[in-house]
């Protein structure tokens, strides 16, 4: 009945898919096969598999892993405790507000906080330790990234915990499970979907963030994202940049498959 | 339910302090008459004055808001129509393909989106600047609108449409008087999210903006790269204030929309 109207309404949407979803990916793949003069070549892939790039990929992975790990370790208990508070949605709102503040501003704040004369060093000095440069270290990079991702990790975990039927917990407790066993065997498995989407929204951006590495880590930390930005906007080597982007896309697909929610797993 | 133990309360308080400390730190030093972020000399509003006197910054601010509003509006229209279209597709396989394609831009790292859009715009000859930034923002906001509207459409009772048709409503009536009012909360949520996506975006804009055009994020980045400037602090104070007001506003709108839709359903 409404089919004609509906099909017509799909037109701009499909045009969008074609132009901004399919075409860009195709272009990235196409450019990854071009050298600086625009001739077809596989040399970009060859240089990607050189030790320097392999090492960069692994360090990028390692940082992303650490960032995701610490974010999860801090966020899960927070989300868990939030669901136990009285006005939980108000508290969740308060967690979300900082995520609305521009990313750049939050990162910029840490330039001051971690600076040589910043508050952290002032506190350290009270304990008689020499102040030292915290900025431009991998610690500062990981700390700021974790700080940025915490709200994004809390939201999905909070939602899945919130949906959890509390009678399941009572049942487990009645059947003699300790609170730790209840958590390990009941609560955590039932909220794993939230954890997975939290990991998705943390790990992939953690691989590709380049402004935090530039502002906070100086040029100490090079992630895949920094490398792409470097190739595209500094070296103007779009071919190499696209090759790294292709690998980032492949990694992303793998992560999506690993953390993807199976449909119909839980009624 | 059990009351929270003291330890858990302390844990939550620490998390909240860590989340808010950097923001308040920024705002605190925006009132510093000294030039740095570590030595509070005396209270001043000169940095706020500097923000309003810097005409370049004001232009950038206006640009950012215009791009956000326009991209929010256009992506909401395309996304809502798209969602309505997706729901009407009978073929489950086709529907799933569209939905997966829809999610590509949501999960793609923004560096990749930025780089690929840069290639795209260069190839089809779009001049980098306002147009390329606006189009990119529309492009990455559409999928989020679809995701916000889709659940509302799916929970809608199909007999509502049939009833309207039986009572003689035209297709246009069905769309404007039945479907749109019903999915309105989803549309609003989509619009607000599109706005925040646009306001918050840095990486994509950074790639596709030319020399002459800049948004707030890009400007803050280039200012921050040259070092500390308390003008940025004053700016963040203003942004924080606006954000809190918008959140409160959104909260009320969402609540009212909920109440209205409940009344309609009654």
Coordinates of C-alpha atoms in Angstrom, one line a residue:
Chain A
X1 CA 0.0 0.0 0.0
X2 CA 2.5 2.6 1.2
X3 CA 5.1 0.9 -0.9
X4 CA 5.4 3.5 -3.6
X5 CA 5.9 6.3 -1.1
X6 CA 8.4 4.2 0.8
X7 CA 10.4 3.2 -2.2
X8 CA 10.7 6.8 -3.2
X9 CA 11.9 7.7 0.3
X10 CA 14.7 5.2 -0.1
X11 CA 16.2 7.0 -3.0
X12 CA 18.3 9.7 -1.3
X13 CA 19.3 7.1 1.3
X14 CA 20.6 4.6 -1.2
X15 CA 22.4 7.4 -3.0
X16 CA 24.1 8.2 0.3
X17 CA 25.1 4.6 0.7
X18 CA 26.5 4.5 -2.8
X19 CA 28.4 7.8 -2.6
X20 CA 29.6 7.8 1.0
X21 CA 29.8 4.2 2.1
X22 CA 30.7 2.1 -1.0
X23 CA 32.6 4.6 -3.0
X24 CA 35.0 5.8 -0.3
X25 CA 36.0 2.2 0.6
X26 CA 36.5 1.4 -3.1
X27 CA 38.6 4.5 -3.5
X28 CA 40.8 3.6 -0.5
X29 CA 41.4 0.2 -1.9
X30 CA 42.1 1.7 -5.3
X31 CA 44.5 4.3 -4.0
X32 CA 46.4 1.7 -1.9
X33 CA 47.4 0.2 -5.2
X34 CA 48.9 3.4 -6.6
X35 CA 52.4 4.7 -6.1
X36 CA 53.3 8.4 -5.9
X37 CA 53.2 8.8 -9.7
X38 CA 49.8 7.2 -9.9
X39 CA 51.0 3.9 -11.4
X40 CA 49.7 0.5 -10.3
X41 CA 52.0 -1.2 -7.9
X42 CA 52.0 -3.4 -4.9
X43 CA 55.0 -1.6 -3.4
X44 CA 52.8 0.0 -0.7
X45 CA 51.8 -3.4 0.6
X46 CA 55.5 -4.4 0.4
X47 CA 56.5 -1.5 2.6
X48 CA 53.7 -2.2 5.0
X49 CA 55.2 -5.6 5.7
X50 CA 58.6 -4.1 6.4
X51 CA 59.8 -4.4 10.0
X52 CA 59.2 -0.7 10.7
X53 CA 55.5 -0.8 9.9
X54 CA 55.0 -4.2 11.5
X55 CA 56.5 -2.9 14.7
X56 CA 54.3 0.2 14.5
X57 CA 51.2 -1.9 14.0
X58 CA 52.0 -4.1 17.0
X59 CA 52.7 -1.1 19.3
X60 CA 49.5 0.5 18.1
X61 CA 47.7 -2.7 19.0
X62 CA 49.4 -3.0 22.4
X63 CA 48.4 0.6 23.3
X64 CA 44.8 0.0 22.1
X65 CA 44.7 -3.2 24.2
X66 CA 46.0 -1.4 27.3
X67 CA 43.6 1.5 26.8
X68 CA 40.6 -0.9 26.4
X69 CA 41.7 -3.0 29.3
X70 CA 42.0 -0.1 31.8
X71 CA 38.8 1.5 30.5
X72 CA 36.9 -1.7 31.1
X73 CA 38.4 -2.3 34.5
X74 CA 37.3 1.2 35.6
X75 CA 34.0 1.3 33.8
X76 CA 32.5 -2.1 34.7
X77 CA 32.4 -1.5 38.5
X78 CA 31.2 2.1 37.9
X79 CA 28.3 0.9 35.7
X80 CA 27.5 -1.8 38.2
X81 CA 27.4 0.6 41.1
X82 CA 25.5 3.1 39.2
X83 CA 22.6 0.7 38.6
X84 CA 22.5 0.3 42.4
X85 CA 22.1 4.0 43.1
X86 CA 18.7 5.6 43.8
X87 CA 18.4 8.0 40.9
X88 CA 20.4 5.9 38.5
X89 CA 19.3 7.7 35.3
X90 CA 20.3 11.0 36.7
X91 CA 23.7 9.7 37.7
X92 CA 24.1 8.2 34.2
X93 CA 23.3 11.6 32.8
X94 CA 26.1 13.1 34.9
X95 CA 28.5 10.5 33.4
X96 CA 27.4 11.3 29.9
X97 CA 27.7 15.1 30.2
X98 CA 31.6 15.1 30.1
X99 CA 31.4 13.1 26.9
X100 CA 29.6 16.0 25.3
X101 CA 32.4 18.4 26.0
X102 CA 34.6 18.6 22.9
X103 CA 37.3 16.0 22.9
X104 CA 39.9 18.5 22.0
X105 CA 39.1 20.7 25.1
X106 CA 39.4 17.7 27.4
X107 CA 42.7 16.7 25.8
X108 CA 43.9 20.3 26.0
X109 CA 43.1 20.3 29.8
X110 CA 45.7 17.6 30.3
X111 CA 48.4 19.6 28.7
X112 CA 48.0 21.9 31.7
X113 CA 47.4 19.2 34.3
X114 CA 50.4 17.0 33.3
X115 CA 52.6 20.0 32.5
X116 CA 55.9 20.5 34.3
X117 CA 54.4 23.1 36.6
X118 CA 50.9 21.5 36.6
X119 CA 48.9 20.3 39.7
X120 CA 50.1 16.7 39.4
X121 CA 53.7 17.7 39.7
X122 CA 52.8 20.1 42.5
X123 CA 51.3 17.2 44.4
X124 CA 54.3 15.0 43.7
X125 CA 56.6 17.7 44.9
X126 CA 55.0 17.7 48.3
X127 CA 56.1 14.2 48.8
X128 CA 59.7 15.3 48.0
X129 CA 59.9 13.8 44.5
X130 CA 61.5 15.8 41.8
X131 CA 58.8 17.1 39.3
X132 CA 59.3 15.7 35.9
X133 CA 57.7 15.9 32.5
X134 CA 54.6 13.6 32.4
X135 CA 53.5 15.0 29.1
X136 CA 54.9 13.3 26.0
X137 CA 55.1 9.9 27.7
X138 CA 53.2 6.8 26.9
X139 CA 51.7 7.0 30.4
X140 CA 50.0 10.3 29.7
X141 CA 48.8 9.0 26.3
X142 CA 47.1 6.0 27.9
X143 CA 45.7 8.0 30.8
X144 CA 44.1 10.6 28.6
X145 CA 42.7 8.0 26.2
X146 CA 41.2 6.0 29.1
X147 CA 39.7 9.2 30.5
X148 CA 38.1 10.0 27.2
X149 CA 36.7 6.5 26.6
X150 CA 35.3 5.8 30.1
X151 CA 31.8 7.3 29.4
X152 CA 31.5 5.5 26.1
X153 CA 32.3 2.2 27.9
X154 CA 30.0 2.8 30.8
X155 CA 26.9 3.5 28.7
X156 CA 26.5 0.1 27.0
X157 CA 27.5 -1.8 30.2
X158 CA 25.0 0.2 32.2
X159 CA 22.3 -0.5 29.7
X160 CA 22.9 -4.3 29.8
X161 CA 23.1 -4.3 33.6
X162 CA 20.0 -2.3 33.8
X163 CA 18.1 -4.8 31.6
X164 CA 19.2 -7.7 33.8
X165 CA 16.3 -9.3 35.6
X166 CA 17.1 -9.0 39.3
X167 CA 15.2 -12.2 40.1
X168 CA 18.0 -14.2 38.4
X169 CA 20.4 -12.8 41.1
X170 CA 18.0 -13.7 43.9
X171 CA 17.6 -17.2 42.4
X172 CA 21.3 -17.7 42.3
X173 CA 21.7 -16.5 45.9
X174 CA 18.9 -18.7 47.1
X175 CA 20.5 -21.7 45.5
X176 CA 23.6 -21.0 47.6
X177 CA 25.9 -19.2 45.2
X178 CA 28.2 -16.7 46.9
X179 CA 28.1 -13.2 45.6
X180 CA 31.3 -13.8 43.6
X181 CA 29.9 -16.9 42.0
X182 CA 26.7 -15.1 41.2
X183 CA 28.7 -12.4 39.5
X184 CA 30.9 -14.8 37.6
X185 CA 28.2 -17.2 36.5
X186 CA 25.1 -15.1 36.2
X187 CA 25.7 -11.3 36.1
X188 CA 28.8 -11.2 33.9
X189 CA 27.7 -13.7 31.2
X190 CA 24.4 -11.9 30.9
X191 CA 26.0 -8.5 30.4
X192 CA 28.7 -9.7 28.1
X193 CA 26.9 -8.0 25.2
X194 CA 27.3 -4.6 26.8
X195 CA 31.0 -5.3 27.5
X196 CA 31.5 -6.3 23.8
X197 CA 29.9 -3.2 22.4
X198 CA 31.9 -1.2 25.0
X199 CA 35.1 -2.8 23.7
X200 CA 34.1 -2.1 20.1
X201 CA 33.6 1.6 20.8
X202 CA 36.9 1.8 22.6
X203 CA 39.4 -0.4 20.8
X204 CA 38.8 0.7 17.2
X205 CA 39.1 4.5 18.0
X206 CA 42.1 3.7 20.3
X207 CA 43.9 2.3 17.2
X208 CA 43.1 5.4 15.1
X209 CA 43.1 8.4 17.4
X210 CA 45.7 10.8 16.2
X211 CA 45.0 14.1 18.0
X212 CA 45.7 12.7 21.5
X213 CA 49.0 11.2 20.3
X214 CA 50.0 14.5 18.7
X215 CA 48.9 16.8 21.6
X216 CA 49.7 14.6 24.6
X217 CA 52.3 12.1 23.5
X218 CA 54.3 14.5 21.3
X219 CA 55.7 12.2 18.7
X220 CA 56.6 9.5 21.2
X221 CA 53.6 7.3 20.3
X222 CA 52.7 6.5 16.7
X223 CA 49.4 4.7 16.2
X224 CA 47.9 3.5 12.9
X225 CA 45.8 6.7 13.0
X226 CA 48.8 8.9 13.4
X227 CA 50.5 7.2 10.5
X228 CA 47.5 7.6 8.2
X229 CA 47.3 11.3 9.1
X230 CA 51.0 11.7 8.5
X231 CA 50.9 10.0 5.1
X232 CA 47.8 11.9 3.9
X233 CA 48.4 15.4 5.2
X234 CA 52.1 15.7 5.8
X235 CA 53.9 13.4 3.4
X236 CA 51.1 13.7 0.8
X237 CA 51.7 10.0 0.1
X238 CA 48.0 9.0 -0.3
X239 CA 48.9 5.5 -1.6
X240 CA 50.7 4.5 1.5
X241 CA 48.1 6.2 3.7
X242 CA 45.4 4.2 2.0
X243 CA 47.3 1.0 2.5
X244 CA 47.4 1.6 6.2
X245 CA 43.8 2.5 6.1
X246 CA 43.0 -0.8 4.3
X247 CA 44.6 -2.7 7.1
X248 CA 42.7 -0.6 9.7
X249 CA 39.5 -1.5 7.9
X250 CA 40.4 -5.2 7.9
X251 CA 41.3 -5.1 11.6
X252 CA 38.0 -3.3 12.3
X253 CA 36.0 -6.0 10.4
X254 CA 37.8 -8.7 12.4
X255 CA 37.0 -7.0 15.7
X256 CA 33.4 -6.6 14.6
X257 CA 33.2 -10.3 13.9
X258 CA 34.8 -11.3 17.2
X259 CA 32.7 -9.0 19.3
X260 CA 29.6 -9.1 17.1
X261 CA 26.4 -10.0 18.9
X262 CA 24.9 -13.2 17.8
X263 CA 21.3 -12.7 17.1
X264 CA 18.7 -14.8 18.9
X265 CA 21.2 -16.0 21.5
X266 CA 19.1 -14.8 24.3
X267 CA 15.3 -14.5 24.3
Chain B
X1 CA 18.0 -3.7 47.1
X2 CA 21.0 -3.3 49.3
X3 CA 22.4 0.2 50.2
X4 CA 25.7 1.0 48.7
X5 CA 28.7 0.3 50.9
X6 CA 31.0 3.1 51.9
X7 CA 33.7 1.7 49.7
X8 CA 31.5 1.7 46.6
X9 CA 30.4 5.2 47.3
X10 CA 34.0 6.4 47.5
X11 CA 34.8 4.6 44.3
X12 CA 31.9 6.3 42.5
X13 CA 32.9 9.6 43.9
X14 CA 36.5 9.2 42.7
X15 CA 35.3 8.3 39.2
X16 CA 33.1 11.4 39.1
X17 CA 35.9 13.6 40.4
X18 CA 38.3 12.3 37.7
X19 CA 35.6 12.8 35.0
X20 CA 34.9 16.4 36.0
X21 CA 38.2 17.6 37.3
X22 CA 39.8 18.4 33.9
X23 CA 36.8 20.3 32.8
X24 CA 36.6 22.4 36.0
X25 CA 40.3 22.8 35.9
X26 CA 40.0 24.4 32.5
X27 CA 37.1 26.6 33.6
X28 CA 38.9 27.6 36.8
X29 CA 41.9 28.9 35.0
X30 CA 39.8 30.8 32.4
X31 CA 39.4 33.4 35.2
X32 CA 43.2 33.6 35.8
X33 CA 44.8 37.0 35.0
X34 CA 48.2 35.3 34.8
X35 CA 48.9 33.8 31.4
X36 CA 49.2 30.1 32.4
X37 CA 47.3 27.1 33.7
X38 CA 49.2 26.6 36.9
X39 CA 49.5 29.8 38.8
X40 CA 46.3 31.6 39.7
X41 CA 47.0 35.2 40.1
X42 CA 43.7 37.0 40.3
X43 CA 40.2 36.9 39.0
X44 CA 39.6 38.4 35.6
X45 CA 37.1 38.2 32.8
X46 CA 39.5 39.4 30.2
X47 CA 39.8 36.0 28.5
X48 CA 36.0 35.9 28.0
X49 CA 36.3 39.4 26.6
X50 CA 39.0 38.2 24.3
X51 CA 36.8 35.4 23.0
X52 CA 34.1 37.9 22.0
X53 CA 36.5 40.4 20.6
X54 CA 38.3 37.9 18.4
X55 CA 36.2 38.2 15.3
X56 CA 37.9 35.3 13.6
X57 CA 37.0 33.1 16.5
X58 CA 33.4 34.3 16.4
X59 CA 33.2 33.5 12.7
X60 CA 34.5 30.0 13.4
X61 CA 32.0 29.6 16.1
X62 CA 29.1 30.6 13.8
X63 CA 30.5 28.3 11.1
X64 CA 30.5 25.4 13.5
X65 CA 26.9 26.0 14.6
X66 CA 25.7 26.5 11.0
X67 CA 27.4 23.3 9.9
X68 CA 25.9 21.4 12.9
X69 CA 22.4 22.7 12.4
X70 CA 22.3 22.2 8.7
X71 CA 24.0 18.8 8.8
X72 CA 21.7 17.8 11.6
X73 CA 18.6 18.9 9.7
X74 CA 19.5 17.4 6.4
X75 CA 20.8 14.1 7.8
X76 CA 17.6 13.8 9.9
X77 CA 15.4 14.2 6.8
X78 CA 17.4 11.7 4.7
X79 CA 17.9 9.3 7.6
X80 CA 14.2 9.3 8.6
X81 CA 13.1 8.7 5.0
X82 CA 15.7 6.0 4.7
X83 CA 14.5 4.3 7.9
X84 CA 10.9 4.4 6.7
X85 CA 12.1 2.9 3.4
X86 CA 14.1 0.1 5.1
X87 CA 11.1 -0.9 7.2
X88 CA 9.0 -1.2 4.1
X89 CA 11.4 -3.6 2.4
X90 CA 9.9 -7.1 2.5
X91 CA 13.0 -9.0 1.5
X92 CA 14.8 -9.8 4.8
X93 CA 18.2 -10.4 3.0
X94 CA 18.0 -7.0 1.3
X95 CA 17.1 -5.3 4.5
X96 CA 20.0 -6.9 6.3
X97 CA 22.4 -5.8 3.6
X98 CA 21.2 -2.2 3.9
X99 CA 21.5 -2.3 7.7
X100 CA 25.0 -3.6 7.6
X101 CA 26.0 -0.9 5.1
X102 CA 24.3 1.6 7.3
X103 CA 26.6 0.6 10.2
X104 CA 29.8 0.9 8.2
X105 CA 30.3 4.6 8.9
X106 CA 29.4 4.3 12.6
X107 CA 32.1 1.7 13.3
X108 CA 34.7 3.1 10.9
X109 CA 37.6 4.9 12.5
X110 CA 37.2 8.6 11.8
X111 CA 40.7 8.8 10.3
X112 CA 39.6 6.4 7.7
X113 CA 36.4 8.2 7.0
X114 CA 38.3 11.5 6.8
X115 CA 40.9 10.1 4.5
X116 CA 38.5 8.4 2.2
X117 CA 36.2 11.5 2.0
X118 CA 39.3 13.5 1.1
X119 CA 40.0 11.2 -1.8
X120 CA 36.4 11.3 -2.9
X121 CA 36.1 15.1 -2.8
X122 CA 39.4 15.6 -4.6
X123 CA 38.3 13.1 -7.3
X124 CA 34.9 14.6 -8.0
X125 CA 36.4 18.1 -7.8
X126 CA 34.6 19.5 -4.8
X127 CA 36.5 22.4 -3.4
X128 CA 37.6 21.8 0.2
X129 CA 35.9 24.1 2.5
X130 CA 32.4 24.7 3.8
X131 CA 30.7 22.4 1.2
X132 CA 33.0 19.5 1.8
X133 CA 32.8 19.8 5.6
X134 CA 29.0 20.1 5.5
X135 CA 28.6 17.1 3.2
X136 CA 30.9 15.0 5.3
X137 CA 29.0 15.8 8.4
X138 CA 25.7 15.0 6.7
X139 CA 27.2 11.7 5.5
X140 CA 28.4 10.5 8.9
X141 CA 25.3 11.6 10.7
X142 CA 22.8 9.8 8.5
X143 CA 23.4 6.3 9.9
X144 CA 22.9 7.4 13.5
X145 CA 19.6 9.0 12.6
X146 CA 18.5 5.7 11.0
X147 CA 19.5 3.8 14.1
X148 CA 17.5 6.1 16.3
X149 CA 14.3 6.1 14.1
X150 CA 14.3 2.4 13.2
X151 CA 13.3 1.0 16.6
X152 CA 10.3 3.4 16.8
X153 CA 9.2 2.3 13.4
X154 CA 9.5 -1.3 14.3
X155 CA 7.5 -1.1 17.5
X156 CA 4.7 0.8 15.7
X157 CA 1.6 -1.3 15.3
X158 CA 1.0 -1.9 11.6
X159 CA -2.8 -1.9 12.1
X160 CA -2.5 1.8 12.8
X161 CA -1.6 2.4 9.2
X162 CA -4.3 0.0 8.0
X163 CA -6.8 1.7 10.1
X164 CA -5.8 5.1 8.7
X165 CA -6.1 3.7 5.2
X166 CA -9.5 2.2 5.9
X167 CA -10.7 5.5 7.2
X168 CA -9.7 7.1 3.9
X169 CA -6.4 8.7 4.6
X170 CA -4.1 9.2 1.6
X171 CA -0.6 8.0 1.6
X172 CA 0.6 11.5 2.4
X173 CA -1.8 11.7 5.3
X174 CA -0.6 8.3 6.6
X175 CA 3.0 9.6 6.5
X176 CA 2.4 13.0 8.1
X177 CA -0.5 12.3 10.5
X178 CA 0.3 8.7 11.6
X179 CA 3.9 7.6 11.0
X180 CA 5.7 10.9 11.7
X181 CA 4.0 11.8 14.9
X182 CA 4.5 8.3 16.2
X183 CA 8.2 8.1 15.5
X184 CA 8.8 11.8 16.5
X185 CA 10.8 10.9 19.7
X186 CA 13.2 8.9 17.6
X187 CA 13.5 11.7 15.1
X188 CA 14.3 14.2 17.8
X189 CA 16.9 11.8 19.4
X190 CA 18.5 11.3 15.9
X191 CA 18.6 15.1 15.3
X192 CA 20.2 15.7 18.7
X193 CA 22.8 13.0 18.2
X194 CA 23.6 14.3 14.7
X195 CA 24.1 17.7 16.3
X196 CA 26.5 16.4 18.9
X197 CA 28.3 14.2 16.3
X198 CA 28.9 17.3 14.2
X199 CA 29.9 19.6 17.0
X200 CA 32.3 17.0 18.4
X201 CA 33.9 15.9 15.2
X202 CA 37.5 16.7 14.8
X203 CA 39.2 14.1 12.6
X204 CA 36.9 14.0 9.6
X205 CA 36.7 17.8 9.5
X206 CA 40.5 18.1 9.9
X207 CA 40.9 16.0 6.7
X208 CA 38.3 17.6 4.5
X209 CA 38.6 21.3 5.5
X210 CA 40.7 23.5 3.3
X211 CA 42.8 26.5 4.3
X212 CA 40.1 29.1 4.5
X213 CA 37.5 27.2 6.5
X214 CA 37.7 26.0 10.1
X215 CA 35.4 24.6 12.7
X216 CA 35.9 25.0 16.5
X217 CA 37.5 21.6 17.0
X218 CA 40.1 22.2 14.2
X219 CA 40.8 25.7 15.6
X220 CA 41.2 24.4 19.1
X221 CA 43.6 21.8 17.8
X222 CA 45.8 24.3 16.0
X223 CA 45.7 26.7 19.0
X224 CA 46.6 23.9 21.4
X225 CA 49.5 22.7 19.3
X226 CA 51.1 26.1 19.7
X227 CA 50.8 25.9 23.5
X228 CA 48.5 27.1 26.2
X229 CA 46.2 30.0 25.6
X230 CA 43.6 31.0 28.2
X231 CA 41.3 32.0 25.4
X232 CA 40.7 28.3 24.9
X233 CA 39.9 28.0 28.6
X234 CA 37.3 30.8 28.4
X235 CA 35.9 29.1 25.3
X236 CA 35.6 25.8 27.1
X237 CA 33.8 27.6 30.0
X238 CA 31.2 28.9 27.5
X239 CA 30.9 25.5 25.8
X240 CA 30.4 23.7 29.1
X241 CA 27.7 26.2 30.1
X242 CA 25.9 25.7 26.7
X243 CA 26.3 21.9 26.9
X244 CA 24.7 21.7 30.3
X245 CA 21.8 24.0 29.2
X246 CA 21.3 21.8 26.1
X247 CA 21.4 18.6 28.1
X248 CA 18.8 20.1 30.5
X249 CA 16.7 21.3 27.6
X250 CA 17.0 17.9 25.9
X251 CA 16.0 16.1 29.1
X252 CA 12.8 18.2 29.3
X253 CA 12.0 17.8 25.6
X254 CA 12.5 14.0 25.8
X255 CA 10.4 13.8 29.0
X256 CA 7.6 15.9 27.5
X257 CA 7.7 13.8 24.2
X258 CA 7.4 10.7 26.3
X259 CA 4.5 12.0 28.3
X260 CA 2.7 13.2 25.1
X261 CA 3.2 9.9 23.4
X262 CA 1.9 8.1 26.4
X263 CA -1.2 10.3 26.4
X264 CA -1.7 9.6 22.7
X265 CA -1.5 5.9 23.3
X266 CA -4.0 6.2 26.1

